[in-house]
Amino acid sequence: MTALIEIASPASGSRPRKGAGGRWGWLLLPAVALLAVLFLVPLGLMAWRSVTEPVPGAGNYSWFLTSDVALATLVRTLTVGAAVTLVTLLLSYPYAYLMTMVGARARIWLTLLVLLPFWTSLMVRTFAWVVLLQDNGVVNQLLGTVGLGPLQLIRTPAGVVIGMSQVLMPFMVLPLYAVMSGIDRRLLDAAQGMGARPAIAFLRVFVPLSLPGVGAGALTVFITSLGFYVTPALLGSPDQALISQQIFTQVNGLLAWGRGGAMGVVLLAVTLVLLGLVGVVLRITRTRGGAR
Amino acid sequence: MSAETSLIKARGARIELAQVRKEYADSVAVDDVSLVVEPGEFMTLLGPSGSGKTTTLNIIAGFTTATSGTLTVGGKQMQDLPPHRRDIGMVFQHYALFPHMTVAENVAFPLKQRKVPKARRAEMVEAALETVRLGGYGHRRPRELSGGQQQRVALARAVVYEPSVLLMDEPLGALDKKLRESLQLEIKRVHQEVGSTFVFVTHDQEEALVLSDRIAVFNDGGIQQVGTASELYEKPQSLFVAEFLGESSTVRGRVEPDGDDSCLRVGDRTVLAAGRLAKGSAAAVVVRPEHLRVQPVAEPVGPGVNALPARVTQEIYLGSGRKLELALPDGTVLLAREQADRLSGVRHGDEVTVVWDVERGVLLDDASGTTHPPTSGDRIPVAAAEKSGR
């Protein structure tokens, strides 16, 4: 998780002072207690059940690793997560860039536009997408007027990606904006003064400097997307279920707590491994650059 | 610098600004500026903030488009070219180094844009870093360097491709005094080595005096005077230039309506000065502190010398001498500087006579006398002072 925190605070060049935690550490107690009771204990229970139910042993894990359906679900979940990350990035980068270019008043509106869905219930938004994306919904009617479609949008992975991207976009826009607004525009002037065309100046100076924001946003969106349940359940097809839906089916439908737990543990492990890889890559790029 | 790079030393280009004007919605930033900078010259644009000097620089660089007027560099029309096609180097006040690149990558950036082959690039980068005495710093990141070092990297990055023109926008503004002074010498040396035309913007008149071949003094969007440091210091053409550049003492009055046209009436006294102005006009005589002398009232005044009664209101020890603040009866404050080996005996509070040689005073039109709030010297009506004096 340190990788995430480091990416999220790129402007503050220095790390928090060490030792400052000693005297004020107790302020963390309520949060730690809450996490322990509501997160660590259930997590431990789940992990425990995954190796004890229905019989002690690694049976649940060997089932997962040999079940084509389970593995396909895991791969699908990661793929959808990657697609959602890519889509939100493509939508958010120009949006965040626009936010840094406009005046203060327009910026407030643009920020509100991002946050407004945030303040609306996830259920409401997802049902709205159901209405919009259905076979004779608004989107398909619009496509029809320009001679396209109708397309099968709902009950497809595409529909899931559309819905999840909309939900997760604020998590991409806000870190991007935070990093972009800290980039010194005179650097672009300087680059052009030295003979770089505006497009080159943007690619060679602005884009690299905005990467910490891309990293923070992409990581948040990707990890959050792995646990999505409501949106894929409503917009997706049952035979294209994501891992959270599978876990729900195992636990709620089949009462297979052990298998459900094993799937949860595998998802957690995969996420941690991916995070670790990102951290390693970041460290390598930094050391190569001789920074800090 | 290697022998090879000094062989193809960039020859400075001539810069010509003609009737350049920049208007914003509610103000005029640059008002009809015409200026010629000779090839290889070190020209400083000097003026207070908001005087139009930085806008003028940005017009040369292409970051700002002039509302009207023409700009030629090396005989080429420039005003419609985007910055990246002007081949002009620029050093910014806040360095504008790319934080995600090493020092060497920063300096190599303009070479890359010019498609210089990689091997040649490395050579030129090292040579440029040597020029600013930062050889071997190439692998570092800008943030690992001090402010002075960062600005030297910026300088290296601006000279590495040997542009015919190098623009500098208050490059030393963010540094402390000691560092500023050593970097001034560095910049001067680099200018001599590179041979480009330098245009340097500053509000620091001392810096301008140290660096420049010529100085263009800006005020209110226009150029007040262009000249060498000594021309500006010794023969200022306006009160603004006289008072902005170096320390000066100003005696305000009116040119005698009858009699000599270089004779200024100040209260109940007259003061003679070099230069002539229309009779009866508001005028001022400006004298540099080192030309003012102070003597006891009893001492006789020689010929060819102006003399005014004054009181010593402040004594400031300078090490190399001392500075005296003197108040005339009408409240005007004059500054006199005395060398340590030629100190007069006067002390704080003494009534004295302040004297200077007539040819040391410069007679200037005091256009500000009517528009600006009256200084304490203007408050005493000349006529009344005359009466009381007789």
XYZ file of C-alpha atoms in Angstrom, chain B residues 170-346:
177
model
C 15.391 38.125 -13.957
C 17.448 34.935 -13.750
C 19.037 35.891 -10.451
C 15.902 37.224 -8.784
C 15.388 34.181 -6.572
C 18.970 33.997 -5.270
C 20.643 35.647 -2.308
C 23.020 38.555 -2.721
C 26.349 36.699 -2.527
C 25.264 34.076 -5.022
C 23.800 36.720 -7.275
C 27.099 38.549 -7.453
C 29.112 35.452 -8.318
C 26.563 34.412 -10.948
C 26.650 37.878 -12.488
C 30.326 37.392 -13.195
C 29.581 33.911 -14.512
C 26.946 35.252 -16.904
C 29.297 37.976 -18.083
C 32.005 35.396 -18.758
C 29.592 33.098 -20.595
C 28.478 36.043 -22.716
C 32.049 36.701 -23.754
C 32.673 33.018 -24.477
C 29.476 32.348 -26.417
C 29.251 35.604 -28.303
C 25.449 35.564 -28.608
C 23.357 38.668 -28.279
C 22.100 38.767 -24.682
C 18.944 40.509 -23.581
C 18.678 40.550 -19.814
C 15.705 41.744 -17.784
C 16.130 42.999 -14.235
C 14.770 45.531 -11.796
C 18.102 45.623 -9.979
C 20.063 48.623 -11.215
C 23.335 47.426 -9.701
C 23.028 44.182 -11.650
C 22.384 46.190 -14.804
C 25.489 48.303 -14.215
C 27.698 45.243 -13.639
C 26.551 43.239 -16.661
C 25.498 45.415 -19.515
C 27.081 46.917 -22.563
C 24.010 49.082 -22.810
C 20.900 49.512 -20.682
C 17.367 50.365 -21.779
C 15.522 51.982 -18.895
C 11.794 51.180 -18.920
C 9.004 53.029 -17.208
C 5.244 52.921 -17.738
C 5.518 50.632 -20.755
C 7.971 52.786 -22.623
C 11.741 53.216 -22.925
C 12.998 56.272 -21.097
C 16.591 56.152 -22.262
C 19.043 53.738 -23.854
C 22.742 54.048 -23.226
C 25.858 52.706 -21.597
C 25.912 52.580 -17.827
C 28.082 55.689 -17.594
C 25.931 57.610 -20.079
C 22.847 56.846 -18.045
C 24.564 57.620 -14.761
C 26.327 60.802 -15.813
C 23.967 62.159 -18.458
C 20.468 61.069 -17.538
C 17.894 62.554 -19.892
C 15.006 62.379 -17.475
C 14.420 62.688 -13.795
C 13.146 59.092 -13.723
C 16.401 57.716 -15.114
C 18.460 59.896 -12.788
C 16.580 58.741 -9.730
C 16.195 55.074 -10.736
C 19.833 54.488 -11.563
C 22.126 54.875 -8.585
C 21.686 57.267 -5.711
C 21.000 60.866 -6.458
C 20.056 64.116 -4.856
C 17.374 66.170 -6.530
C 16.871 69.879 -6.051
C 13.594 71.057 -7.561
C 12.757 74.583 -8.662
C 11.909 76.728 -11.649
C 14.178 77.950 -14.452
C 14.758 81.704 -13.979
C 12.145 83.493 -16.080
C 14.647 86.210 -16.948
C 18.341 85.789 -17.163
C 20.305 82.615 -17.740
C 18.352 79.597 -19.081
C 20.481 77.153 -17.135
C 19.887 78.913 -13.847
C 17.407 77.313 -11.472
C 15.671 79.252 -8.763
C 15.373 77.180 -5.613
C 13.611 79.003 -2.851
C 15.594 82.206 -2.285
C 18.742 80.843 -3.899
C 19.798 80.133 -7.435
C 21.594 77.071 -8.646
C 23.540 76.802 -11.878
C 23.724 73.595 -13.852
C 24.903 72.083 -17.116
C 22.148 72.061 -19.759
C 19.419 74.477 -20.648
C 15.638 74.418 -20.455
C 12.784 76.707 -21.391
C 12.626 79.718 -19.130
C 10.035 79.493 -16.408
C 9.546 75.718 -16.647
C 9.521 73.385 -13.645
C 12.924 71.756 -13.456
C 15.286 69.874 -11.212
C 19.021 69.658 -10.752
C 20.330 66.174 -10.040
C 23.677 65.619 -8.357
C 25.312 62.289 -7.460
C 26.153 61.841 -3.758
C 29.886 61.550 -4.456
C 29.864 65.032 -5.991
C 28.238 66.744 -3.047
C 30.572 68.224 -0.450
C 29.756 69.508 2.973
C 31.545 72.377 4.652
C 31.071 74.528 7.771
C 28.862 77.583 7.229
C 31.729 79.930 7.991
C 33.951 78.582 5.226
C 33.888 80.696 2.021
C 32.431 79.270 -1.181
C 34.718 79.256 -4.202
C 33.836 80.262 -7.781
C 32.004 77.843 -10.122
C 30.348 76.186 -7.190
C 26.697 75.932 -6.104
C 26.018 76.342 -2.422
C 22.877 75.721 -0.364
C 22.376 75.894 3.409
C 21.479 72.542 4.983
C 21.431 70.612 8.214
C 22.934 67.172 8.772
C 20.054 64.865 9.721
C 21.720 61.463 9.489
C 25.206 60.030 9.499
C 25.667 56.513 8.119
C 28.964 54.676 8.496
C 29.812 52.659 5.382
C 33.283 51.336 6.143
C 34.782 52.795 2.981
C 33.508 56.181 4.083
C 30.248 57.636 5.263
C 26.968 58.835 3.904
C 25.343 62.042 5.131
C 21.688 62.861 4.856
C 21.175 66.592 4.563
C 17.930 68.548 4.808
C 17.479 71.845 2.986
C 15.371 74.519 4.717
C 12.351 73.510 2.567
C 12.699 69.878 3.681
C 14.331 68.430 0.541
C 16.684 65.630 1.513
C 20.084 65.384 -0.178
C 22.650 62.589 0.054
C 26.374 63.182 0.218
C 29.023 60.481 0.264
C 32.466 61.096 1.716
C 35.494 58.859 1.250
C 37.137 57.692 4.458
C 40.314 59.644 3.679
C 38.473 62.891 2.999
C 35.963 63.125 5.830
C 34.702 66.580 6.711
C 34.443 67.358 10.376
C 30.671 67.882 10.384
